């Protein structure tokens, strides 16, 4: 089986229990939860039973232990997660507004993530990998960017593949070098997985068909568009297909795109037909939004099959 890796931040997430409150006074909080888009992605890949690992760093603290033990327990290779001797594990505080949108307070820039880079353990993990998944959210430190591009070169040189989820946070777009890093990631991408309008940051086109045509012309093999409660679509040179989302109560949207992406990439690498892969990925995303906590709604294949059966879809 092909080994999937990703490179980037591991954090804990602490959430306001009730929507609508800021953090300017004492309020009930819940957490810490294991989190970080690349960590959620790799946890979901691991739960599907695919060999996988992550290049990252945590602090020498309980938040680090929480994350590393969680990923290890779920089956990810944690050998390339460094332990920073002084900096703390990154954290994110999230509150939900009454309209369902989220506000985050991040403490990542000066966290252990600043130490992520090409350590000997990272090199060993990269050399044993067949597929790299790039998360746009991770492209914020020079060390991470160079590790991602070194991994891209090495994996592609031996015939491996790259997927890319731009996962763009608006506050990151103006960081120095960010737009160049995103463009470089796209140039090396086989499977591109934007959320709806994100693709327009990468193309000159103003409508979706033209944007997809431009991306495929540039050598991307397949594009998967995530559409939240509207499901997802798949495009390649042979055509396109869409699959509706499953009807579930959305409790917490954090992690849906990462879990969806993990399931789609795993199915794609296993050679599953795109329509079936979209169905499995939509089921994984639906299960992710039904549970509170960024990584608490990740699924095993058995759980996805049970969910599909409960929805009247042949597993
Ligand atoms: P991102 O978080 O990357 O923007 P989306 O919000 O599009 O990603 O969610 C990814 C996938 O998760 C969707 O394509 C869909 O399959 C599933 N999903 C997201 N929100 C819902 C929802 N409210 N109900 C059912 N499925 C959902």
mmCIF file of C-alpha atoms and ligand atoms in Angstrom:
data_model
loop_
_atom_site.group_PDB
_atom_site.id
_atom_site.type_symbol
_atom_site.label_atom_id
_atom_site.label_comp_id
_atom_site.label_asym_id
_atom_site.label_seq_id
_atom_site.Cartn_x
_atom_site.Cartn_y
_atom_site.Cartn_z
ATOM 1 C CA UNK A 1 0.000 0.000 0.000
ATOM 2 C CA UNK A 2 1.184 3.505 -0.797
ATOM 3 C CA UNK A 3 2.498 5.592 2.090
ATOM 4 C CA UNK A 4 1.004 9.083 2.428
ATOM 5 C CA UNK A 5 2.766 11.880 4.268
ATOM 6 C CA UNK A 6 2.062 15.470 5.113
ATOM 7 C CA UNK A 7 4.138 18.243 6.657
ATOM 8 C CA UNK A 8 2.880 20.985 8.933
ATOM 9 C CA UNK A 9 1.381 22.212 12.132
ATOM 10 C CA UNK A 10 0.102 20.215 15.057
ATOM 11 C CA UNK A 11 -1.846 22.258 17.615
ATOM 12 C CA UNK A 12 -4.454 21.835 20.305
ATOM 13 C CA UNK A 13 -7.830 23.454 19.887
ATOM 14 C CA UNK A 14 -9.854 24.881 22.770
ATOM 15 C CA UNK A 15 -13.433 25.813 21.965
ATOM 16 C CA UNK A 16 -16.061 28.086 23.481
ATOM 17 C CA UNK A 17 -18.914 25.808 24.571
ATOM 18 C CA UNK A 18 -21.713 28.175 23.495
ATOM 19 C CA UNK A 19 -21.794 30.126 20.222
ATOM 20 C CA UNK A 20 -21.987 33.891 20.266
ATOM 21 C CA UNK A 21 -19.563 34.755 23.026
ATOM 22 C CA UNK A 22 -16.189 36.393 22.619
ATOM 23 C CA UNK A 23 -13.155 35.713 24.745
ATOM 24 C CA UNK A 24 -13.212 39.094 26.491
ATOM 25 C CA UNK A 25 -14.613 37.614 29.692
ATOM 26 C CA UNK A 26 -14.550 34.222 31.387
ATOM 27 C CA UNK A 27 -16.710 31.697 29.505
ATOM 28 C CA UNK A 28 -17.031 27.892 29.567
ATOM 29 C CA UNK A 29 -14.454 26.253 27.297
ATOM 30 C CA UNK A 30 -14.030 22.682 26.083
ATOM 31 C CA UNK A 31 -10.774 20.998 25.114
ATOM 32 C CA UNK A 32 -7.898 20.632 24.565
ATOM 33 C CA UNK A 33 -8.522 18.662 21.386
ATOM 34 C CA UNK A 34 -5.796 17.300 19.097
ATOM 35 C CA UNK A 35 -5.797 19.530 16.001
ATOM 36 C CA UNK A 36 -3.990 21.269 13.147
ATOM 37 C CA UNK A 37 -5.157 20.725 9.564
ATOM 38 C CA UNK A 38 -2.220 18.435 8.616
ATOM 39 C CA UNK A 39 -2.693 16.443 11.849
ATOM 40 C CA UNK A 40 -6.430 15.987 11.225
ATOM 41 C CA UNK A 41 -5.661 14.919 7.647
ATOM 42 C CA UNK A 42 -3.092 12.327 8.677
ATOM 43 C CA UNK A 43 -5.223 11.000 11.541
ATOM 44 C CA UNK A 44 -8.053 10.358 9.083
ATOM 45 C CA UNK A 45 -5.694 8.627 6.626
ATOM 46 C CA UNK A 46 -4.366 6.454 9.469
ATOM 47 C CA UNK A 47 -7.865 5.493 10.575
ATOM 48 C CA UNK A 48 -8.580 4.227 7.062
ATOM 49 C CA UNK A 49 -5.681 1.818 7.514
ATOM 50 C CA UNK A 50 -3.361 3.463 4.968
ATOM 51 C CA UNK A 51 0.360 3.689 5.863
ATOM 52 C CA UNK A 52 1.053 7.344 6.667
ATOM 53 C CA UNK A 53 3.102 9.788 8.698
ATOM 54 C CA UNK A 54 3.601 13.464 9.469
ATOM 55 C CA UNK A 55 6.612 15.763 9.692
ATOM 56 C CA UNK A 56 5.866 18.172 12.520
ATOM 57 C CA UNK A 57 6.932 19.405 15.954
ATOM 58 C CA UNK A 58 5.309 19.760 19.359
ATOM 59 C CA UNK A 59 6.458 21.147 22.681
ATOM 60 C CA UNK A 60 7.720 19.129 25.602
ATOM 61 C CA UNK A 61 4.305 19.472 27.260
ATOM 62 C CA UNK A 62 0.940 17.791 27.797
ATOM 63 C CA UNK A 63 -0.496 19.261 24.574
ATOM 64 C CA UNK A 64 2.316 17.558 22.665
ATOM 65 C CA UNK A 65 1.697 14.236 24.414
ATOM 66 C CA UNK A 66 -2.044 14.502 23.713
ATOM 67 C CA UNK A 67 -1.404 14.930 19.999
ATOM 68 C CA UNK A 68 1.435 12.461 19.501
ATOM 69 C CA UNK A 69 -0.287 9.693 21.467
ATOM 70 C CA UNK A 70 -3.513 10.252 19.575
ATOM 71 C CA UNK A 71 -1.812 10.005 16.175
ATOM 72 C CA UNK A 72 0.251 6.996 17.276
ATOM 73 C CA UNK A 73 -2.845 5.219 18.613
ATOM 74 C CA UNK A 74 -4.701 5.773 15.340
ATOM 75 C CA UNK A 75 -1.808 4.279 13.341
ATOM 76 C CA UNK A 76 0.194 7.229 11.955
ATOM 77 C CA UNK A 77 3.996 7.149 11.836
ATOM 78 C CA UNK A 78 5.015 9.747 14.462
ATOM 79 C CA UNK A 79 8.780 9.229 14.130
ATOM 80 C CA UNK A 80 9.245 12.619 12.406
ATOM 81 C CA UNK A 81 7.392 14.680 15.020
ATOM 82 C CA UNK A 82 10.155 16.567 16.806
ATOM 83 C CA UNK A 83 9.893 17.599 20.463
ATOM 84 C CA UNK A 84 10.934 21.226 20.883
ATOM 85 C CA UNK A 85 12.964 21.671 24.083
ATOM 86 C CA UNK A 86 11.599 25.114 24.983
ATOM 87 C CA UNK A 87 8.705 26.269 22.764
ATOM 88 C CA UNK A 88 5.162 25.106 23.630
ATOM 89 C CA UNK A 89 2.826 23.128 21.398
ATOM 90 C CA UNK A 90 0.767 25.504 19.253
ATOM 91 C CA UNK A 91 -2.801 26.283 20.226
ATOM 92 C CA UNK A 92 -5.938 27.720 18.674
ATOM 93 C CA UNK A 93 -8.937 29.088 20.533
ATOM 94 C CA UNK A 94 -12.155 29.017 18.540
ATOM 95 C CA UNK A 95 -15.555 30.517 19.071
ATOM 96 C CA UNK A 96 -18.615 30.144 16.899
ATOM 97 C CA UNK A 97 -20.682 33.146 16.019
ATOM 98 C CA UNK A 98 -24.479 32.764 16.027
ATOM 99 C CA UNK A 99 -24.382 32.755 12.173
ATOM 100 C CA UNK A 100 -22.167 29.635 12.227
ATOM 101 C CA UNK A 101 -18.931 31.394 11.225
ATOM 102 C CA UNK A 102 -15.872 30.941 13.395
ATOM 103 C CA UNK A 103 -13.274 33.247 14.902
ATOM 104 C CA UNK A 104 -9.870 31.880 15.871
ATOM 105 C CA UNK A 105 -7.116 33.153 18.131
ATOM 106 C CA UNK A 106 -3.950 31.337 17.078
ATOM 107 C CA UNK A 107 -0.766 30.845 19.040
ATOM 108 C CA UNK A 108 1.294 29.079 16.381
ATOM 109 C CA UNK A 109 3.929 31.505 15.106
ATOM 110 C CA UNK A 110 6.104 31.220 18.198
ATOM 111 C CA UNK A 111 5.143 27.645 19.008
ATOM 112 C CA UNK A 112 7.099 24.411 18.524
ATOM 113 C CA UNK A 113 5.937 24.414 14.862
ATOM 114 C CA UNK A 114 8.665 26.978 14.165
ATOM 115 C CA UNK A 115 11.142 24.075 14.458
ATOM 116 C CA UNK A 116 9.567 21.974 11.681
ATOM 117 C CA UNK A 117 12.170 21.293 9.021
ATOM 118 C CA UNK A 118 14.249 18.669 7.274
ATOM 119 C CA UNK A 119 15.501 16.724 10.311
ATOM 120 C CA UNK A 120 17.095 13.288 9.698
ATOM 121 C CA UNK A 121 13.794 11.706 10.858
ATOM 122 C CA UNK A 122 11.873 13.876 8.379
ATOM 123 C CA UNK A 123 14.231 12.852 5.571
ATOM 124 C CA UNK A 124 13.738 9.184 6.407
ATOM 125 C CA UNK A 125 9.939 9.563 6.407
ATOM 126 C CA UNK A 126 10.004 11.462 3.094
ATOM 127 C CA UNK A 127 12.272 8.867 1.483
ATOM 128 C CA UNK A 128 9.850 6.101 2.425
ATOM 129 C CA UNK A 129 6.755 7.920 1.121
ATOM 130 C CA UNK A 130 4.834 7.532 -2.145
ATOM 131 C CA UNK A 131 2.513 10.504 -1.845
ATOM 132 C CA UNK A 132 2.744 13.991 -0.322
ATOM 133 C CA UNK A 133 -0.336 15.982 0.700
ATOM 134 C CA UNK A 134 0.350 19.727 0.895
ATOM 135 C CA UNK A 135 -1.804 21.905 3.144
ATOM 136 C CA UNK A 136 -1.772 25.624 2.318
ATOM 137 C CA UNK A 137 -2.210 26.413 6.010
ATOM 138 C CA UNK A 138 1.233 24.920 6.667
ATOM 139 C CA UNK A 139 3.134 27.203 4.275
ATOM 140 C CA UNK A 140 3.709 29.896 6.880
ATOM 141 C CA UNK A 141 7.233 29.052 8.089
ATOM 142 C CA UNK A 142 10.318 29.006 5.882
ATOM 143 C CA UNK A 143 11.387 25.700 7.460
ATOM 144 C CA UNK A 144 8.071 24.062 6.597
ATOM 145 C CA UNK A 145 8.058 25.491 3.075
ATOM 146 C CA UNK A 146 11.551 24.182 2.321
ATOM 147 C CA UNK A 147 10.731 20.774 3.823
ATOM 148 C CA UNK A 148 7.556 20.605 1.709
ATOM 149 C CA UNK A 149 9.394 21.520 -1.482
ATOM 150 C CA UNK A 150 12.256 19.118 -0.775
ATOM 151 C CA UNK A 151 9.681 16.378 -0.177
ATOM 152 C CA UNK A 152 7.870 17.340 -3.389
ATOM 153 C CA UNK A 153 11.094 17.008 -5.427
ATOM 154 C CA UNK A 154 12.111 13.697 -3.886
ATOM 155 C CA UNK A 155 8.698 12.072 -4.093
ATOM 156 C CA UNK A 156 8.101 13.200 -7.684
ATOM 157 C CA UNK A 157 11.617 12.140 -8.735
ATOM 158 C CA UNK A 158 10.777 8.556 -7.846
ATOM 159 C CA UNK A 159 7.374 8.635 -9.582
ATOM 160 C CA UNK A 160 5.248 9.505 -6.543
ATOM 161 C CA UNK A 161 2.328 11.921 -6.481
ATOM 162 C CA UNK A 162 1.284 15.168 -4.779
ATOM 163 C CA UNK A 163 -2.114 16.433 -3.653
ATOM 164 C CA UNK A 164 -2.744 20.003 -2.548
ATOM 165 C CA UNK A 165 -5.521 21.502 -0.424
ATOM 166 C CA UNK A 166 -5.012 25.304 -0.384
ATOM 167 C CA UNK A 167 -6.851 25.512 2.964
ATOM 168 C CA UNK A 168 -6.351 29.257 2.883
ATOM 169 C CA UNK A 169 -6.864 31.397 5.966
ATOM 170 C CA UNK A 170 -7.440 34.960 4.808
ATOM 171 C CA UNK A 171 -5.064 36.382 7.422
ATOM 172 C CA UNK A 172 -2.225 34.324 5.929
ATOM 173 C CA UNK A 173 -2.478 35.494 2.320
ATOM 174 C CA UNK A 174 -0.470 38.640 2.875
ATOM 175 C CA UNK A 175 2.433 36.957 4.679
ATOM 176 C CA UNK A 176 5.708 37.425 2.762
ATOM 177 C CA UNK A 177 6.253 34.656 0.206
ATOM 178 C CA UNK A 178 2.853 33.017 0.804
ATOM 179 C CA UNK A 179 1.402 33.600 -2.672
ATOM 180 C CA UNK A 180 4.641 32.365 -4.303
ATOM 181 C CA UNK A 181 4.618 29.258 -2.094
ATOM 182 C CA UNK A 182 0.983 28.526 -3.006
ATOM 183 C CA UNK A 183 1.788 28.950 -6.729
ATOM 184 C CA UNK A 184 4.813 26.657 -6.434
ATOM 185 C CA UNK A 185 2.720 24.023 -4.668
ATOM 186 C CA UNK A 186 0.162 24.123 -7.476
ATOM 187 C CA UNK A 187 2.838 23.678 -10.157
ATOM 188 C CA UNK A 188 3.742 20.313 -8.628
ATOM 189 C CA UNK A 189 0.219 19.122 -7.931
ATOM 190 C CA UNK A 190 -1.373 16.001 -9.400
ATOM 191 C CA UNK A 191 -4.621 16.179 -7.412
ATOM 192 C CA UNK A 192 -5.905 19.665 -6.495
ATOM 193 C CA UNK A 193 -8.571 19.942 -3.777
ATOM 194 C CA UNK A 194 -9.806 23.528 -3.289
ATOM 195 C CA UNK A 195 -12.909 24.583 -1.352
ATOM 196 C CA UNK A 196 -15.227 26.257 -3.918
ATOM 197 C CA UNK A 197 -13.974 29.792 -4.613
ATOM 198 C CA UNK A 198 -10.376 29.119 -3.514
ATOM 199 C CA UNK A 199 -9.538 27.989 -7.048
ATOM 200 C CA UNK A 200 -9.950 31.531 -8.355
ATOM 201 C CA UNK A 201 -6.848 32.566 -6.402
ATOM 202 C CA UNK A 202 -4.898 30.268 -8.734
ATOM 203 C CA UNK A 203 -6.424 31.005 -12.132
ATOM 204 C CA UNK A 204 -7.165 33.924 -14.406
ATOM 205 C CA UNK A 205 -10.640 32.537 -15.100
ATOM 206 C CA UNK A 206 -13.775 34.103 -13.707
ATOM 207 C CA UNK A 207 -16.089 31.114 -13.858
ATOM 208 C CA UNK A 208 -15.749 27.538 -12.696
ATOM 209 C CA UNK A 209 -15.647 25.704 -16.078
ATOM 210 C CA UNK A 210 -12.926 28.046 -17.373
ATOM 211 C CA UNK A 211 -10.960 27.709 -14.127
ATOM 212 C CA UNK A 212 -11.130 23.901 -14.271
ATOM 213 C CA UNK A 213 -10.078 23.912 -17.959
ATOM 214 C CA UNK A 214 -7.121 26.155 -17.128
ATOM 215 C CA UNK A 215 -6.022 23.959 -14.214
ATOM 216 C CA UNK A 216 -6.212 20.750 -16.273
ATOM 217 C CA UNK A 217 -4.322 22.417 -19.144
ATOM 218 C CA UNK A 218 -1.566 23.298 -16.702
ATOM 219 C CA UNK A 219 -0.961 19.596 -16.099
ATOM 220 C CA UNK A 220 -3.047 18.908 -12.980
ATOM 221 C CA UNK A 221 -4.449 15.391 -13.364
ATOM 222 C CA UNK A 222 -7.624 15.865 -11.338
ATOM 223 C CA UNK A 223 -9.475 18.592 -9.444
ATOM 224 C CA UNK A 224 -11.873 17.926 -6.567
ATOM 225 C CA UNK A 225 -14.000 20.847 -5.406
ATOM 226 C CA UNK A 226 -15.326 20.703 -1.842
ATOM 227 C CA UNK A 227 -18.720 22.390 -1.554
ATOM 228 C CA UNK A 228 -19.617 22.073 2.130
ATOM 229 C CA UNK A 229 -23.266 21.043 2.627
ATOM 230 C CA UNK A 230 -23.591 20.838 -1.182
ATOM 231 C CA UNK A 231 -21.181 17.899 -1.468
ATOM 232 C CA UNK A 232 -18.281 17.746 -3.908
ATOM 233 C CA UNK A 233 -17.327 17.507 -7.586
ATOM 234 C CA UNK A 234 -14.543 15.732 -9.468
ATOM 235 C CA UNK A 235 -12.977 16.820 -12.776
ATOM 236 C CA UNK A 236 -10.338 15.268 -15.018
ATOM 237 C CA UNK A 237 -9.584 15.190 -18.739
ATOM 238 C CA UNK A 238 -12.301 12.585 -19.274
ATOM 239 C CA UNK A 239 -15.117 14.581 -17.718
ATOM 240 C CA UNK A 240 -16.703 15.479 -14.431
ATOM 241 C CA UNK A 241 -19.089 14.181 -11.795
ATOM 242 C CA UNK A 242 -20.701 15.512 -8.641
ATOM 243 C CA UNK A 243 -21.998 13.842 -5.503
ATOM 244 C CA UNK A 244 -24.393 15.452 -3.011
ATOM 245 C CA UNK A 245 -23.492 15.766 0.658
ATOM 246 C CA UNK A 246 -25.191 13.500 3.162
ATOM 247 C CA UNK A 247 -27.891 15.096 5.316
ATOM 248 C CA UNK A 248 -26.566 15.379 8.853
ATOM 249 C CA UNK A 249 -26.783 17.935 11.648
ATOM 250 C CA UNK A 250 -23.682 20.134 11.487
ATOM 251 C CA UNK A 251 -22.303 20.393 15.023
ATOM 252 C CA UNK A 252 -18.747 21.539 14.252
ATOM 253 C CA UNK A 253 -17.391 22.226 10.731
ATOM 254 C CA UNK A 254 -13.721 22.218 11.792
ATOM 255 C CA UNK A 255 -11.868 19.311 10.211
ATOM 256 C CA UNK A 256 -14.492 18.467 7.573
ATOM 257 C CA UNK A 257 -12.324 19.494 4.625
ATOM 258 C CA UNK A 258 -9.228 17.782 6.045
ATOM 259 C CA UNK A 259 -11.139 14.549 6.722
ATOM 260 C CA UNK A 260 -12.831 14.688 3.304
ATOM 261 C CA UNK A 261 -9.423 15.236 1.670
ATOM 262 C CA UNK A 262 -7.837 12.354 3.569
ATOM 263 C CA UNK A 263 -10.570 9.975 2.482
ATOM 264 C CA UNK A 264 -10.498 11.106 -1.152
ATOM 265 C CA UNK A 265 -6.688 10.921 -1.437
ATOM 266 C CA UNK A 266 -6.653 7.451 0.171
ATOM 267 C CA UNK A 267 -9.376 6.148 -2.168
ATOM 268 C CA UNK A 268 -7.682 7.764 -5.198
ATOM 269 C CA UNK A 269 -4.353 6.105 -4.363
ATOM 270 C CA UNK A 270 -6.153 2.784 -3.900
ATOM 271 C CA UNK A 271 -7.421 3.109 -7.488
ATOM 272 C CA UNK A 272 -11.096 3.538 -6.545
ATOM 273 C CA UNK A 273 -13.384 5.008 -9.240
ATOM 274 C CA UNK A 274 -13.812 8.788 -8.718
ATOM 275 C CA UNK A 275 -17.598 8.576 -8.129
ATOM 276 C CA UNK A 276 -17.162 5.998 -5.376
ATOM 277 C CA UNK A 277 -14.256 7.989 -3.876
ATOM 278 C CA UNK A 278 -16.478 11.117 -3.764
ATOM 279 C CA UNK A 279 -19.166 9.138 -1.929
ATOM 280 C CA UNK A 280 -16.692 7.802 0.653
ATOM 281 C CA UNK A 281 -15.166 11.271 1.094
ATOM 282 C CA UNK A 282 -18.600 12.938 1.454
ATOM 283 C CA UNK A 283 -19.502 10.355 4.105
ATOM 284 C CA UNK A 284 -16.233 11.076 5.913
ATOM 285 C CA UNK A 285 -16.879 14.836 5.793
ATOM 286 C CA UNK A 286 -20.471 14.352 6.989
ATOM 287 C CA UNK A 287 -19.332 12.272 9.953
ATOM 288 C CA UNK A 288 -16.662 14.895 10.749
ATOM 289 C CA UNK A 289 -19.173 17.780 10.973
ATOM 290 C CA UNK A 290 -21.539 15.739 13.175
ATOM 291 C CA UNK A 291 -19.107 15.590 16.108
ATOM 292 C CA UNK A 292 -17.690 18.380 18.290
ATOM 293 C CA UNK A 293 -13.896 18.669 18.146
ATOM 294 C CA UNK A 294 -11.590 19.022 15.122
ATOM 295 C CA UNK A 295 -10.389 15.404 14.981
ATOM 296 C CA UNK A 296 -13.077 13.710 17.051
ATOM 297 C CA UNK A 297 -15.218 12.879 14.021
ATOM 298 C CA UNK A 298 -12.574 10.993 12.021
ATOM 299 C CA UNK A 299 -13.732 7.567 10.852
ATOM 300 C CA UNK A 300 -12.576 4.035 10.232
ATOM 301 C CA UNK A 301 -13.622 2.360 6.955
ATOM 302 C CA UNK A 302 -16.012 0.159 8.973
ATOM 303 C CA UNK A 303 -17.676 3.278 10.437
ATOM 304 C CA UNK A 304 -17.992 4.795 6.967
ATOM 305 C CA UNK A 305 -19.530 1.592 5.613
ATOM 306 C CA UNK A 306 -22.047 1.512 8.483
ATOM 307 C CA UNK A 307 -22.870 5.185 7.833
ATOM 308 C CA UNK A 308 -23.335 4.555 4.093
ATOM 309 C CA UNK A 309 -25.632 1.611 4.803
ATOM 310 C CA UNK A 310 -27.661 3.776 7.222
ATOM 311 C CA UNK A 311 -28.037 6.324 4.394
ATOM 312 C CA UNK A 312 -29.262 3.645 1.989
ATOM 313 C CA UNK A 313 -26.071 3.722 -0.107
ATOM 314 C CA UNK A 314 -24.422 0.422 -1.029
ATOM 315 C CA UNK A 315 -21.072 0.414 0.805
HETATM 316 P P1 LIG B 1 -13.438 22.964 3.878
HETATM 317 O O1 LIG B 1 -13.580 22.838 5.376
HETATM 318 O O2 LIG B 1 -12.107 22.545 3.366
HETATM 319 O O3 LIG B 1 -13.923 24.288 3.341
HETATM 320 P P2 LIG B 1 -16.028 21.864 3.187
HETATM 321 O O4 LIG B 1 -16.687 22.777 4.165
HETATM 322 O O5 LIG B 1 -16.395 21.981 1.756
HETATM 323 O O6 LIG B 1 -14.437 21.874 3.295
HETATM 324 O O7 LIG B 1 -16.351 20.378 3.685
HETATM 325 C C1 LIG B 1 -15.711 19.263 3.111
HETATM 326 C C2 LIG B 1 -16.712 18.179 2.862
HETATM 327 O O8 LIG B 1 -17.337 17.792 4.107
HETATM 328 C C3 LIG B 1 -17.866 18.574 1.941
HETATM 329 O O9 LIG B 1 -17.479 18.437 0.577
HETATM 330 C C4 LIG B 1 -18.932 17.575 2.372
HETATM 331 O O10 LIG B 1 -18.678 16.302 1.829
HETATM 332 C C5 LIG B 1 -18.704 17.490 3.882
HETATM 333 N N1 LIG B 1 -19.528 18.480 4.592
HETATM 334 C C6 LIG B 1 -19.173 19.727 4.986
HETATM 335 N N2 LIG B 1 -20.206 20.349 5.590
HETATM 336 C C7 LIG B 1 -21.241 19.468 5.587
HETATM 337 C C8 LIG B 1 -22.594 19.493 6.071
HETATM 338 N N3 LIG B 1 -23.100 20.571 6.690
HETATM 339 N N4 LIG B 1 -23.358 18.399 5.889
HETATM 340 C C9 LIG B 1 -22.883 17.296 5.283
HETATM 341 N N5 LIG B 1 -21.616 17.203 4.805
HETATM 342 C C10 LIG B 1 -20.802 18.262 4.951
#
